JSON list of C-alpha atoms in Angstrom, two decimals:
[
{"chain": "A", "resi": 1, "resn": "UNK", "atom": "CA", "xyz": [-108.72, 42.77, -182.58]},
{"chain": "A", "resi": 2, "resn": "UNK", "atom": "CA", "xyz": [-108.13, 40.24, -179.79]},
{"chain": "A", "resi": 3, "resn": "UNK", "atom": "CA", "xyz": [-106.71, 36.86, -180.57]},
{"chain": "A", "resi": 4, "resn": "UNK", "atom": "CA", "xyz": [-107.99, 33.86, -178.57]},
{"chain": "A", "resi": 5, "resn": "UNK", "atom": "CA", "xyz": [-106.01, 30.65, -178.34]},
{"chain": "A", "resi": 6, "resn": "UNK", "atom": "CA", "xyz": [-107.91, 27.43, -178.29]},
{"chain": "A", "resi": 7, "resn": "UNK", "atom": "CA", "xyz": [-106.88, 24.44, -176.11]},
{"chain": "A", "resi": 8, "resn": "UNK", "atom": "CA", "xyz": [-105.51, 24.07, -172.55]},
{"chain": "A", "resi": 9, "resn": "UNK", "atom": "CA", "xyz": [-102.59, 26.21, -171.36]},
{"chain": "A", "resi": 10, "resn": "UNK", "atom": "CA", "xyz": [-99.17, 24.57, -171.37]},
{"chain": "A", "resi": 11, "resn": "UNK", "atom": "CA", "xyz": [-98.44, 22.45, -168.27]},
{"chain": "A", "resi": 12, "resn": "UNK", "atom": "CA", "xyz": [-96.01, 23.82, -165.69]},
{"chain": "A", "resi": 13, "resn": "UNK", "atom": "CA", "xyz": [-92.97, 21.61, -165.03]},
{"chain": "A", "resi": 14, "resn": "UNK", "atom": "CA", "xyz": [-91.24, 21.30, -161.62]},
{"chain": "A", "resi": 15, "resn": "UNK", "atom": "CA", "xyz": [-87.46, 21.81, -161.63]},
{"chain": "A", "resi": 16, "resn": "UNK", "atom": "CA", "xyz": [-85.42, 18.73, -160.63]},
{"chain": "A", "resi": 17, "resn": "UNK", "atom": "CA", "xyz": [-84.27, 18.48, -157.02]},
{"chain": "A", "resi": 18, "resn": "UNK", "atom": "CA", "xyz": [-81.68, 16.53, -155.08]},
{"chain": "A", "resi": 19, "resn": "UNK", "atom": "CA", "xyz": [-79.12, 14.54, -157.02]},
{"chain": "A", "resi": 20, "resn": "UNK", "atom": "CA", "xyz": [-81.15, 14.97, -160.19]},
{"chain": "A", "resi": 21, "resn": "UNK", "atom": "CA", "xyz": [-80.48, 18.71, -160.04]},
{"chain": "A", "resi": 22, "resn": "UNK", "atom": "CA", "xyz": [-76.73, 18.14, -160.28]},
{"chain": "A", "resi": 23, "resn": "UNK", "atom": "CA", "xyz": [-74.82, 18.14, -163.50]},
{"chain": "A", "resi": 24, "resn": "UNK", "atom": "CA", "xyz": [-73.29, 14.97, -164.88]},
{"chain": "A", "resi": 25, "resn": "UNK", "atom": "CA", "xyz": [-69.98, 15.34, -162.95]},
{"chain": "A", "resi": 26, "resn": "UNK", "atom": "CA", "xyz": [-71.91, 15.95, -159.73]},
{"chain": "A", "resi": 27, "resn": "UNK", "atom": "CA", "xyz": [-74.10, 12.89, -160.23]},
{"chain": "A", "resi": 28, "resn": "UNK", "atom": "CA", "xyz": [-71.03, 10.76, -160.90]},
{"chain": "A", "resi": 29, "resn": "UNK", "atom": "CA", "xyz": [-69.32, 12.05, -157.74]},
{"chain": "A", "resi": 30, "resn": "UNK", "atom": "CA", "xyz": [-72.45, 11.40, -155.66]},
{"chain": "A", "resi": 31, "resn": "UNK", "atom": "CA", "xyz": [-72.73, 7.87, -157.03]},
{"chain": "A", "resi": 32, "resn": "UNK", "atom": "CA", "xyz": [-69.07, 7.14, -156.27]},
{"chain": "A", "resi": 33, "resn": "UNK", "atom": "CA", "xyz": [-69.42, 8.52, -152.72]},
{"chain": "A", "resi": 34, "resn": "UNK", "atom": "CA", "xyz": [-72.56, 6.46, -152.11]},
{"chain": "A", "resi": 35, "resn": "UNK", "atom": "CA", "xyz": [-70.85, 3.33, -153.40]},
{"chain": "A", "resi": 36, "resn": "UNK", "atom": "CA", "xyz": [-67.84, 3.96, -151.14]},
{"chain": "A", "resi": 37, "resn": "UNK", "atom": "CA", "xyz": [-70.04, 4.42, -148.06]},
{"chain": "A", "resi": 38, "resn": "UNK", "atom": "CA", "xyz": [-72.00, 1.26, -148.90]},
{"chain": "A", "resi": 39, "resn": "UNK", "atom": "CA", "xyz": [-68.78, -0.73, -149.39]},
{"chain": "A", "resi": 40, "resn": "UNK", "atom": "CA", "xyz": [-67.35, 0.54, -146.08]},
{"chain": "A", "resi": 41, "resn": "UNK", "atom": "CA", "xyz": [-70.58, -0.31, -144.25]},
{"chain": "A", "resi": 42, "resn": "UNK", "atom": "CA", "xyz": [-70.60, -3.83, -145.72]},
{"chain": "A", "resi": 43, "resn": "UNK", "atom": "CA", "xyz": [-66.94, -4.33, -144.82]},
{"chain": "A", "resi": 44, "resn": "UNK", "atom": "CA", "xyz": [-67.56, -3.15, -141.24]},
{"chain": "A", "resi": 45, "resn": "UNK", "atom": "CA", "xyz": [-70.56, -5.44, -140.79]},
{"chain": "A", "resi": 46, "resn": "UNK", "atom": "CA", "xyz": [-68.56, -8.34, -142.22]},
{"chain": "A", "resi": 47, "resn": "UNK", "atom": "CA", "xyz": [-65.65, -7.74, -139.83]},
{"chain": "A", "resi": 48, "resn": "UNK", "atom": "CA", "xyz": [-67.91, -7.48, -136.79]},
{"chain": "A", "resi": 49, "resn": "UNK", "atom": "CA", "xyz": [-69.80, -10.61, -137.87]},
{"chain": "A", "resi": 50, "resn": "UNK", "atom": "CA", "xyz": [-66.57, -12.60, -138.14]},
{"chain": "A", "resi": 51, "resn": "UNK", "atom": "CA", "xyz": [-65.53, -11.27, -134.73]},
{"chain": "A", "resi": 52, "resn": "UNK", "atom": "CA", "xyz": [-68.70, -12.34, -132.89]},
{"chain": "A", "resi": 53, "resn": "UNK", "atom": "CA", "xyz": [-69.44, -15.51, -134.90]},
{"chain": "A", "resi": 54, "resn": "UNK", "atom": "CA", "xyz": [-68.26, -18.92, -133.66]},
{"chain": "A", "resi": 55, "resn": "UNK", "atom": "CA", "xyz": [-64.73, -19.78, -134.73]},
{"chain": "A", "resi": 56, "resn": "UNK", "atom": "CA", "xyz": [-64.64, -20.98, -138.32]},
{"chain": "A", "resi": 57, "resn": "UNK", "atom": "CA", "xyz": [-62.24, -21.36, -141.23]},
{"chain": "A", "resi": 58, "resn": "UNK", "atom": "CA", "xyz": [-62.81, -17.84, -142.55]},
{"chain": "A", "resi": 59, "resn": "UNK", "atom": "CA", "xyz": [-62.45, -16.11, -139.18]},
{"chain": "A", "resi": 60, "resn": "UNK", "atom": "CA", "xyz": [-59.26, -18.08, -138.42]},
{"chain": "A", "resi": 61, "resn": "UNK", "atom": "CA", "xyz": [-57.72, -17.27, -141.80]},
{"chain": "A", "resi": 62, "resn": "UNK", "atom": "CA", "xyz": [-58.36, -13.54, -141.43]},
{"chain": "A", "resi": 63, "resn": "UNK", "atom": "CA", "xyz": [-58.04, -13.29, -137.62]},
{"chain": "A", "resi": 64, "resn": "UNK", "atom": "CA", "xyz": [-55.27, -10.67, -137.73]},
{"chain": "A", "resi": 65, "resn": "UNK", "atom": "CA", "xyz": [-57.20, -8.38, -140.08]},
{"chain": "A", "resi": 66, "resn": "UNK", "atom": "CA", "xyz": [-60.41, -8.79, -138.08]},
{"chain": "A", "resi": 67, "resn": "UNK", "atom": "CA", "xyz": [-58.70, -8.01, -134.77]},
{"chain": "A", "resi": 68, "resn": "UNK", "atom": "CA", "xyz": [-56.93, -4.94, -136.15]},
{"chain": "A", "resi": 69, "resn": "UNK", "atom": "CA", "xyz": [-60.28, -3.61, -137.42]},
{"chain": "A", "resi": 70, "resn": "UNK", "atom": "CA", "xyz": [-62.41, -4.40, -134.36]},
{"chain": "A", "resi": 71, "resn": "UNK", "atom": "CA", "xyz": [-60.08, -3.58, -131.45]},
{"chain": "A", "resi": 72, "resn": "UNK", "atom": "CA", "xyz": [-60.43, -1.50, -129.48]},
{"chain": "A", "resi": 73, "resn": "UNK", "atom": "CA", "xyz": [-63.31, 0.71, -130.66]},
{"chain": "A", "resi": 74, "resn": "UNK", "atom": "CA", "xyz": [-65.74, -1.94, -131.94]},
{"chain": "A", "resi": 75, "resn": "UNK", "atom": "CA", "xyz": [-65.15, -4.79, -129.51]},
{"chain": "A", "resi": 76, "resn": "UNK", "atom": "CA", "xyz": [-68.28, -6.82, -128.71]},
{"chain": "A", "resi": 77, "resn": "UNK", "atom": "CA", "xyz": [-68.88, -8.70, -125.47]},
{"chain": "A", "resi": 78, "resn": "UNK", "atom": "CA", "xyz": [-71.74, -10.38, -123.64]},
{"chain": "A", "resi": 79, "resn": "UNK", "atom": "CA", "xyz": [-71.11, -9.38, -120.03]},
{"chain": "A", "resi": 80, "resn": "UNK", "atom": "CA", "xyz": [-74.64, -8.02, -119.74]},
{"chain": "A", "resi": 81, "resn": "UNK", "atom": "CA", "xyz": [-75.97, -11.57, -120.13]},
{"chain": "A", "resi": 82, "resn": "UNK", "atom": "CA", "xyz": [-73.26, -13.33, -118.11]},
{"chain": "A", "resi": 83, "resn": "UNK", "atom": "CA", "xyz": [-74.56, -15.83, -115.54]},
{"chain": "A", "resi": 84, "resn": "UNK", "atom": "CA", "xyz": [-72.06, -14.43, -113.02]},
{"chain": "A", "resi": 85, "resn": "UNK", "atom": "CA", "xyz": [-72.11, -10.64, -113.41]},
{"chain": "A", "resi": 86, "resn": "UNK", "atom": "CA", "xyz": [-69.31, -8.43, -112.12]},
{"chain": "A", "resi": 87, "resn": "UNK", "atom": "CA", "xyz": [-69.42, -7.85, -108.38]},
{"chain": "A", "resi": 88, "resn": "UNK", "atom": "CA", "xyz": [-66.78, -5.16, -108.12]},
{"chain": "A", "resi": 89, "resn": "UNK", "atom": "CA", "xyz": [-66.59, -1.42, -108.43]},
{"chain": "A", "resi": 90, "resn": "UNK", "atom": "CA", "xyz": [-63.44, -0.55, -110.35]},
{"chain": "A", "resi": 91, "resn": "UNK", "atom": "CA", "xyz": [-62.25, 3.05, -110.53]},
{"chain": "A", "resi": 92, "resn": "UNK", "atom": "CA", "xyz": [-59.45, 4.25, -112.81]},
{"chain": "A", "resi": 93, "resn": "UNK", "atom": "CA", "xyz": [-57.26, 6.93, -111.24]},
{"chain": "A", "resi": 94, "resn": "UNK", "atom": "CA", "xyz": [-54.24, 8.88, -112.47]},
{"chain": "A", "resi": 95, "resn": "UNK", "atom": "CA", "xyz": [-51.56, 11.20, -111.20]},
{"chain": "A", "resi": 96, "resn": "UNK", "atom": "CA", "xyz": [-49.10, 13.16, -113.29]},
{"chain": "A", "resi": 97, "resn": "UNK", "atom": "CA", "xyz": [-45.85, 15.05, -113.37]},
{"chain": "A", "resi": 98, "resn": "UNK", "atom": "CA", "xyz": [-46.40, 18.44, -114.99]},
{"chain": "A", "resi": 99, "resn": "UNK", "atom": "CA", "xyz": [-44.14, 21.31, -115.98]},
{"chain": "A", "resi": 100, "resn": "UNK", "atom": "CA", "xyz": [-44.86, 24.60, -114.27]},
{"chain": "A", "resi": 101, "resn": "UNK", "atom": "CA", "xyz": [-44.49, 27.98, -115.89]},
{"chain": "A", "resi": 102, "resn": "UNK", "atom": "CA", "xyz": [-41.01, 28.46, -114.45]},
{"chain": "A", "resi": 103, "resn": "UNK", "atom": "CA", "xyz": [-39.82, 25.11, -115.82]},
{"chain": "A", "resi": 104, "resn": "UNK", "atom": "CA", "xyz": [-40.04, 23.11, -112.59]},
{"chain": "A", "resi": 105, "resn": "UNK", "atom": "CA", "xyz": [-41.70, 19.69, -112.47]},
{"chain": "A", "resi": 106, "resn": "UNK", "atom": "CA", "xyz": [-44.24, 18.87, -109.79]},
{"chain": "A", "resi": 107, "resn": "UNK", "atom": "CA", "xyz": [-46.40, 15.82, -109.12]},
{"chain": "A", "resi": 108, "resn": "UNK", "atom": "CA", "xyz": [-50.15, 16.33, -108.87]},
{"chain": "A", "resi": 109, "resn": "UNK", "atom": "CA", "xyz": [-52.18, 14.04, -106.63]},
{"chain": "A", "resi": 110, "resn": "UNK", "atom": "CA", "xyz": [-54.39, 11.17, -107.76]},
{"chain": "A", "resi": 111, "resn": "UNK", "atom": "CA", "xyz": [-57.45, 12.10, -109.79]},
{"chain": "A", "resi": 112, "resn": "UNK", "atom": "CA", "xyz": [-60.38, 9.68, -109.98]},
{"chain": "A", "resi": 113, "resn": "UNK", "atom": "CA", "xyz": [-61.37, 9.73, -113.64]},
{"chain": "A", "resi": 114, "resn": "UNK", "atom": "CA", "xyz": [-64.12, 7.14, -113.14]},
{"chain": "A", "resi": 115, "resn": "UNK", "atom": "CA", "xyz": [-65.71, 9.37, -110.48]},
{"chain": "A", "resi": 116, "resn": "UNK", "atom": "CA", "xyz": [-65.68, 12.26, -112.96]},
{"chain": "A", "resi": 117, "resn": "UNK", "atom": "CA", "xyz": [-67.54, 10.10, -115.48]},
{"chain": "A", "resi": 118, "resn": "UNK", "atom": "CA", "xyz": [-70.00, 9.06, -112.77]},
{"chain": "A", "resi": 119, "resn": "UNK", "atom": "CA", "xyz": [-70.79, 12.66, -111.90]},
{"chain": "A", "resi": 120, "resn": "UNK", "atom": "CA", "xyz": [-71.32, 13.45, -115.59]},
{"chain": "A", "resi": 121, "resn": "UNK", "atom": "CA", "xyz": [-73.75, 10.52, -115.91]},
{"chain": "A", "resi": 122, "resn": "UNK", "atom": "CA", "xyz": [-75.75, 11.09, -112.72]},
{"chain": "A", "resi": 123, "resn": "UNK", "atom": "CA", "xyz": [-78.97, 12.93, -113.50]},
{"chain": "A", "resi": 124, "resn": "UNK", "atom": "CA", "xyz": [-78.26, 12.89, -117.23]},
{"chain": "A", "resi": 125, "resn": "UNK", "atom": "CA", "xyz": [-81.14, 11.16, -119.08]},
{"chain": "A", "resi": 126, "resn": "UNK", "atom": "CA", "xyz": [-79.00, 10.61, -122.17]},
{"chain": "A", "resi": 127, "resn": "UNK", "atom": "CA", "xyz": [-75.32, 10.29, -121.22]},
{"chain": "A", "resi": 128, "resn": "UNK", "atom": "CA", "xyz": [-72.83, 9.91, -124.03]},
{"chain": "A", "resi": 129, "resn": "UNK", "atom": "CA", "xyz": [-71.18, 6.62, -124.96]},
{"chain": "A", "resi": 130, "resn": "UNK", "atom": "CA", "xyz": [-67.83, 8.23, -124.15]},
{"chain": "A", "resi": 131, "resn": "UNK", "atom": "CA", "xyz": [-68.87, 9.07, -120.59]},
{"chain": "A", "resi": 132, "resn": "UNK", "atom": "CA", "xyz": [-70.25, 5.60, -119.98]},
{"chain": "A", "resi": 133, "resn": "UNK", "atom": "CA", "xyz": [-67.78, 3.30, -121.69]},
{"chain": "A", "resi": 134, "resn": "UNK", "atom": "CA", "xyz": [-64.59, 4.85, -123.09]},
{"chain": "A", "resi": 135, "resn": "UNK", "atom": "CA", "xyz": [-62.42, 4.77, -119.97]},
{"chain": "A", "resi": 136, "resn": "UNK", "atom": "CA", "xyz": [-63.96, 1.55, -118.62]},
{"chain": "A", "resi": 137, "resn": "UNK", "atom": "CA", "xyz": [-63.42, -0.34, -121.87]},
{"chain": "A", "resi": 138, "resn": "UNK", "atom": "CA", "xyz": [-59.87, 1.01, -122.23]},
{"chain": "A", "resi": 139, "resn": "UNK", "atom": "CA", "xyz": [-59.02, -0.35, -118.77]},
{"chain": "A", "resi": 140, "resn": "UNK", "atom": "CA", "xyz": [-60.67, -3.72, -119.50]},
{"chain": "A", "resi": 141, "resn": "UNK", "atom": "CA", "xyz": [-58.69, -3.89, -122.74]},
{"chain": "A", "resi": 142, "resn": "UNK", "atom": "CA", "xyz": [-55.43, -3.24, -120.89]},
{"chain": "A", "resi": 143, "resn": "UNK", "atom": "CA", "xyz": [-56.12, -5.79, -118.13]},
{"chain": "A", "resi": 144, "resn": "UNK", "atom": "CA", "xyz": [-57.11, -8.50, -120.61]},
{"chain": "A", "resi": 145, "resn": "UNK", "atom": "CA", "xyz": [-53.84, -8.08, -122.55]},
{"chain": "A", "resi": 146, "resn": "UNK", "atom": "CA", "xyz": [-51.41, -7.86, -119.59]},
{"chain": "A", "resi": 147, "resn": "UNK", "atom": "CA", "xyz": [-50.52, -10.13, -116.68]},
{"chain": "A", "resi": 148, "resn": "UNK", "atom": "CA", "xyz": [-50.47, -9.13, -113.01]},
{"chain": "A", "resi": 149, "resn": "UNK", "atom": "CA", "xyz": [-46.94, -7.74, -113.44]},
{"chain": "A", "resi": 150, "resn": "UNK", "atom": "CA", "xyz": [-48.15, -5.49, -116.28]},
{"chain": "A", "resi": 151, "resn": "UNK", "atom": "CA", "xyz": [-46.32, -7.46, -118.94]},
{"chain": "A", "resi": 152, "resn": "UNK", "atom": "CA", "xyz": [-48.05, -7.80, -122.30]},
{"chain": "A", "resi": 153, "resn": "UNK", "atom": "CA", "xyz": [-49.30, -11.34, -122.89]},
{"chain": "A", "resi": 154, "resn": "UNK", "atom": "CA", "xyz": [-50.24, -11.01, -126.55]},
{"chain": "A", "resi": 155, "resn": "UNK", "atom": "CA", "xyz": [-49.82, -8.94, -129.69]},
{"chain": "A", "resi": 156, "resn": "UNK", "atom": "CA", "xyz": [-52.48, -6.47, -128.54]},
{"chain": "A", "resi": 157, "resn": "UNK", "atom": "CA", "xyz": [-50.60, -5.43, -125.41]},
{"chain": "A", "resi": 158, "resn": "UNK", "atom": "CA", "xyz": [-48.85, -2.45, -126.94]},
{"chain": "A", "resi": 159, "resn": "UNK", "atom": "CA", "xyz": [-52.05, -1.25, -128.58]},
{"chain": "A", "resi": 160, "resn": "UNK", "atom": "CA", "xyz": [-53.91, -1.51, -125.27]},
{"chain": "A", "resi": 161, "resn": "UNK", "atom": "CA", "xyz": [-51.22, 0.52, -123.50]},
{"chain": "A", "resi": 162, "resn": "UNK", "atom": "CA", "xyz": [-51.22, 3.26, -126.15]},
{"chain": "A", "resi": 163, "resn": "UNK", "atom": "CA", "xyz": [-55.00, 3.42, -126.17]},
{"chain": "A", "resi": 164, "resn": "UNK", "atom": "CA", "xyz": [-55.28, 3.79, -122.38]},
{"chain": "A", "resi": 165, "resn": "UNK", "atom": "CA", "xyz": [-52.43, 6.31, -122.19]},
{"chain": "A", "resi": 166, "resn": "UNK", "atom": "CA", "xyz": [-53.88, 8.55, -124.89]},
{"chain": "A", "resi": 167, "resn": "UNK", "atom": "CA", "xyz": [-57.32, 8.61, -123.29]},
{"chain": "A", "resi": 168, "resn": "UNK", "atom": "CA", "xyz": [-55.85, 9.56, -119.91]},
{"chain": "A", "resi": 169, "resn": "UNK", "atom": "CA", "xyz": [-53.54, 12.20, -121.41]},
{"chain": "A", "resi": 170, "resn": "UNK", "atom": "CA", "xyz": [-56.50, 13.70, -123.28]},
{"chain": "A", "resi": 171, "resn": "UNK", "atom": "CA", "xyz": [-58.45, 13.90, -120.03]},
{"chain": "A", "resi": 172, "resn": "UNK", "atom": "CA", "xyz": [-55.55, 15.51, -118.17]},
{"chain": "A", "resi": 173, "resn": "UNK", "atom": "CA", "xyz": [-55.02, 17.94, -121.03]},
{"chain": "A", "resi": 174, "resn": "UNK", "atom": "CA", "xyz": [-58.36, 19.56, -120.26]},
{"chain": "A", "resi": 175, "resn": "UNK", "atom": "CA", "xyz": [-56.93, 20.58, -116.87]},
{"chain": "A", "resi": 176, "resn": "UNK", "atom": "CA", "xyz": [-53.21, 21.01, -117.43]},
{"chain": "A", "resi": 177, "resn": "UNK", "atom": "CA", "xyz": [-52.97, 21.68, -121.16]},
{"chain": "A", "resi": 178, "resn": "UNK", "atom": "CA", "xyz": [-49.81, 20.40, -122.85]},
{"chain": "A", "resi": 179, "resn": "UNK", "atom": "CA", "xyz": [-47.69, 20.51, -119.67]},
{"chain": "A", "resi": 180, "resn": "UNK", "atom": "CA", "xyz": [-47.93, 16.80, -118.76]},
{"chain": "A", "resi": 181, "resn": "UNK", "atom": "CA", "xyz": [-44.52, 15.04, -118.73]},
{"chain": "A", "resi": 182, "resn": "UNK", "atom": "CA", "xyz": [-45.37, 11.65, -117.21]},
{"chain": "A", "resi": 183, "resn": "UNK", "atom": "CA", "xyz": [-48.43, 9.84, -115.94]},
{"chain": "A", "resi": 184, "resn": "UNK", "atom": "CA", "xyz": [-49.09, 6.94, -113.61]},
{"chain": "A", "resi": 185, "resn": "UNK", "atom": "CA", "xyz": [-52.37, 5.03, -113.66]},
{"chain": "A", "resi": 186, "resn": "UNK", "atom": "CA", "xyz": [-53.88, 2.76, -111.04]},
{"chain": "A", "resi": 187, "resn": "UNK", "atom": "CA", "xyz": [-57.16, 0.98, -110.46]},
{"chain": "A", "resi": 188, "resn": "UNK", "atom": "CA", "xyz": [-59.07, 0.92, -107.17]},
{"chain": "A", "resi": 189, "resn": "UNK", "atom": "CA", "xyz": [-61.20, -2.21, -106.79]},
{"chain": "A", "resi": 190, "resn": "UNK", "atom": "CA", "xyz": [-63.85, -2.50, -104.10]},
{"chain": "A", "resi": 191, "resn": "UNK", "atom": "CA", "xyz": [-66.14, -5.49, -103.67]},
{"chain": "A", "resi": 192, "resn": "UNK", "atom": "CA", "xyz": [-69.84, -4.75, -103.91]},
{"chain": "A", "resi": 193, "resn": "UNK", "atom": "CA", "xyz": [-71.41, -5.46, -100.53]},
{"chain": "A", "resi": 194, "resn": "UNK", "atom": "CA", "xyz": [-73.82, -8.42, -100.62]},
{"chain": "A", "resi": 195, "resn": "UNK", "atom": "CA", "xyz": [-77.40, -8.03, -99.38]},
{"chain": "A", "resi": 196, "resn": "UNK", "atom": "CA", "xyz": [-77.83, -8.31, -95.63]},
{"chain": "A", "resi": 197, "resn": "UNK", "atom": "CA", "xyz": [-80.01, -11.42, -95.87]},
{"chain": "A", "resi": 198, "resn": "UNK", "atom": "CA", "xyz": [-77.36, -13.40, -97.82]},
{"chain": "A", "resi": 199, "resn": "UNK", "atom": "CA", "xyz": [-74.98, -13.83, -94.91]},
{"chain": "A", "resi": 200, "resn": "UNK", "atom": "CA", "xyz": [-72.00, -13.55, -97.30]},
{"chain": "A", "resi": 201, "resn": "UNK", "atom": "CA", "xyz": [-68.78, -11.91, -96.25]},
{"chain": "A", "resi": 202, "resn": "UNK", "atom": "CA", "xyz": [-66.68, -9.82, -98.64]},
{"chain": "A", "resi": 203, "resn": "UNK", "atom": "CA", "xyz": [-63.42, -7.93, -98.42]},
{"chain": "A", "resi": 204, "resn": "UNK", "atom": "CA", "xyz": [-64.15, -4.38, -97.28]},
{"chain": "A", "resi": 205, "resn": "UNK", "atom": "CA", "xyz": [-60.75, -2.83, -98.02]},
{"chain": "A", "resi": 206, "resn": "UNK", "atom": "CA", "xyz": [-60.03, -1.60, -101.56]},
{"chain": "A", "resi": 207, "resn": "UNK", "atom": "CA", "xyz": [-57.33, -3.24, -103.64]},
{"chain": "A", "resi": 208, "resn": "UNK", "atom": "CA", "xyz": [-55.04, -1.25, -105.92]},
{"chain": "A", "resi": 209, "resn": "UNK", "atom": "CA", "xyz": [-53.28, -2.17, -109.12]},
{"chain": "A", "resi": 210, "resn": "UNK", "atom": "CA", "xyz": [-50.58, 0.40, -109.87]},
{"chain": "A", "resi": 211, "resn": "UNK", "atom": "CA", "xyz": [-49.00, 0.71, -113.30]},
{"chain": "A", "resi": 212, "resn": "UNK", "atom": "CA", "xyz": [-45.49, 2.07, -113.87]},
{"chain": "A", "resi": 213, "resn": "UNK", "atom": "CA", "xyz": [-44.86, 5.68, -114.79]},
{"chain": "A", "resi": 214, "resn": "UNK", "atom": "CA", "xyz": [-45.32, 6.34, -118.52]},
{"chain": "A", "resi": 215, "resn": "UNK", "atom": "CA", "xyz": [-43.60, 9.14, -120.39]},
{"chain": "A", "resi": 216, "resn": "UNK", "atom": "CA", "xyz": [-45.90, 11.30, -122.49]},
{"chain": "A", "resi": 217, "resn": "UNK", "atom": "CA", "xyz": [-44.84, 11.85, -126.08]},
{"chain": "A", "resi": 218, "resn": "UNK", "atom": "CA", "xyz": [-46.21, 14.07, -128.82]},
{"chain": "A", "resi": 219, "resn": "UNK", "atom": "CA", "xyz": [-48.08, 11.05, -130.23]},
{"chain": "A", "resi": 220, "resn": "UNK", "atom": "CA", "xyz": [-50.12, 10.85, -127.02]},
{"chain": "A", "resi": 221, "resn": "UNK", "atom": "CA", "xyz": [-51.34, 14.43, -127.16]},
{"chain": "A", "resi": 222, "resn": "UNK", "atom": "CA", "xyz": [-54.33, 15.51, -129.31]},
{"chain": "A", "resi": 223, "resn": "UNK", "atom": "CA", "xyz": [-52.87, 17.52, -132.18]},
{"chain": "A", "resi": 224, "resn": "UNK", "atom": "CA", "xyz": [-49.49, 15.81, -131.83]},
{"chain": "A", "resi": 225, "resn": "UNK", "atom": "CA", "xyz": [-47.67, 18.59, -130.01]},
{"chain": "A", "resi": 226, "resn": "UNK", "atom": "CA", "xyz": [-46.33, 19.07, -126.50]}
]
């Protein structure tokens, strides 16, 4: 004898997904991680806001903390909208003393790091931020914190020097590995030629700013070893 059940069949239930599928400890960990990310994002936005906002009581009181957070990676500037835009081509170049396999030290000729970035950008529809800005901003940071005799003029001078040196050492490491003993950096500045119809005259010879030789330490090398 067959038995027939009256009424609709039981409804099928979908298993939970995402965070809901985690156990209680997992949901707590996810909530804590989300809260930490949100707090960090709010703190970052607050620091950048105080940096770009007009000078006020709060930004003056916490100026040291704001500067240490923003510089050099998150610095904001308005050069794109400046009424007098830059009229110079500035190239950052470096030469180095490297150790050879037999223990001798030799000096390699100047390498134009800015030209390398330019070649990487040319024809690239989506160049990276590093290729476009890292070296250029590091040099601007150094120049703005040092006088013409390469003496630091503020508390950020040492940071600017370390930042520039580490970027250059990282770039040289791709060619020479961990064999770099010392580096010397210079800039080559050439005035952009004015349009023919302007009648303006500009200096046609490049100008150089040469920094002293810097020793390379383990702190300057990615991975911290020489």
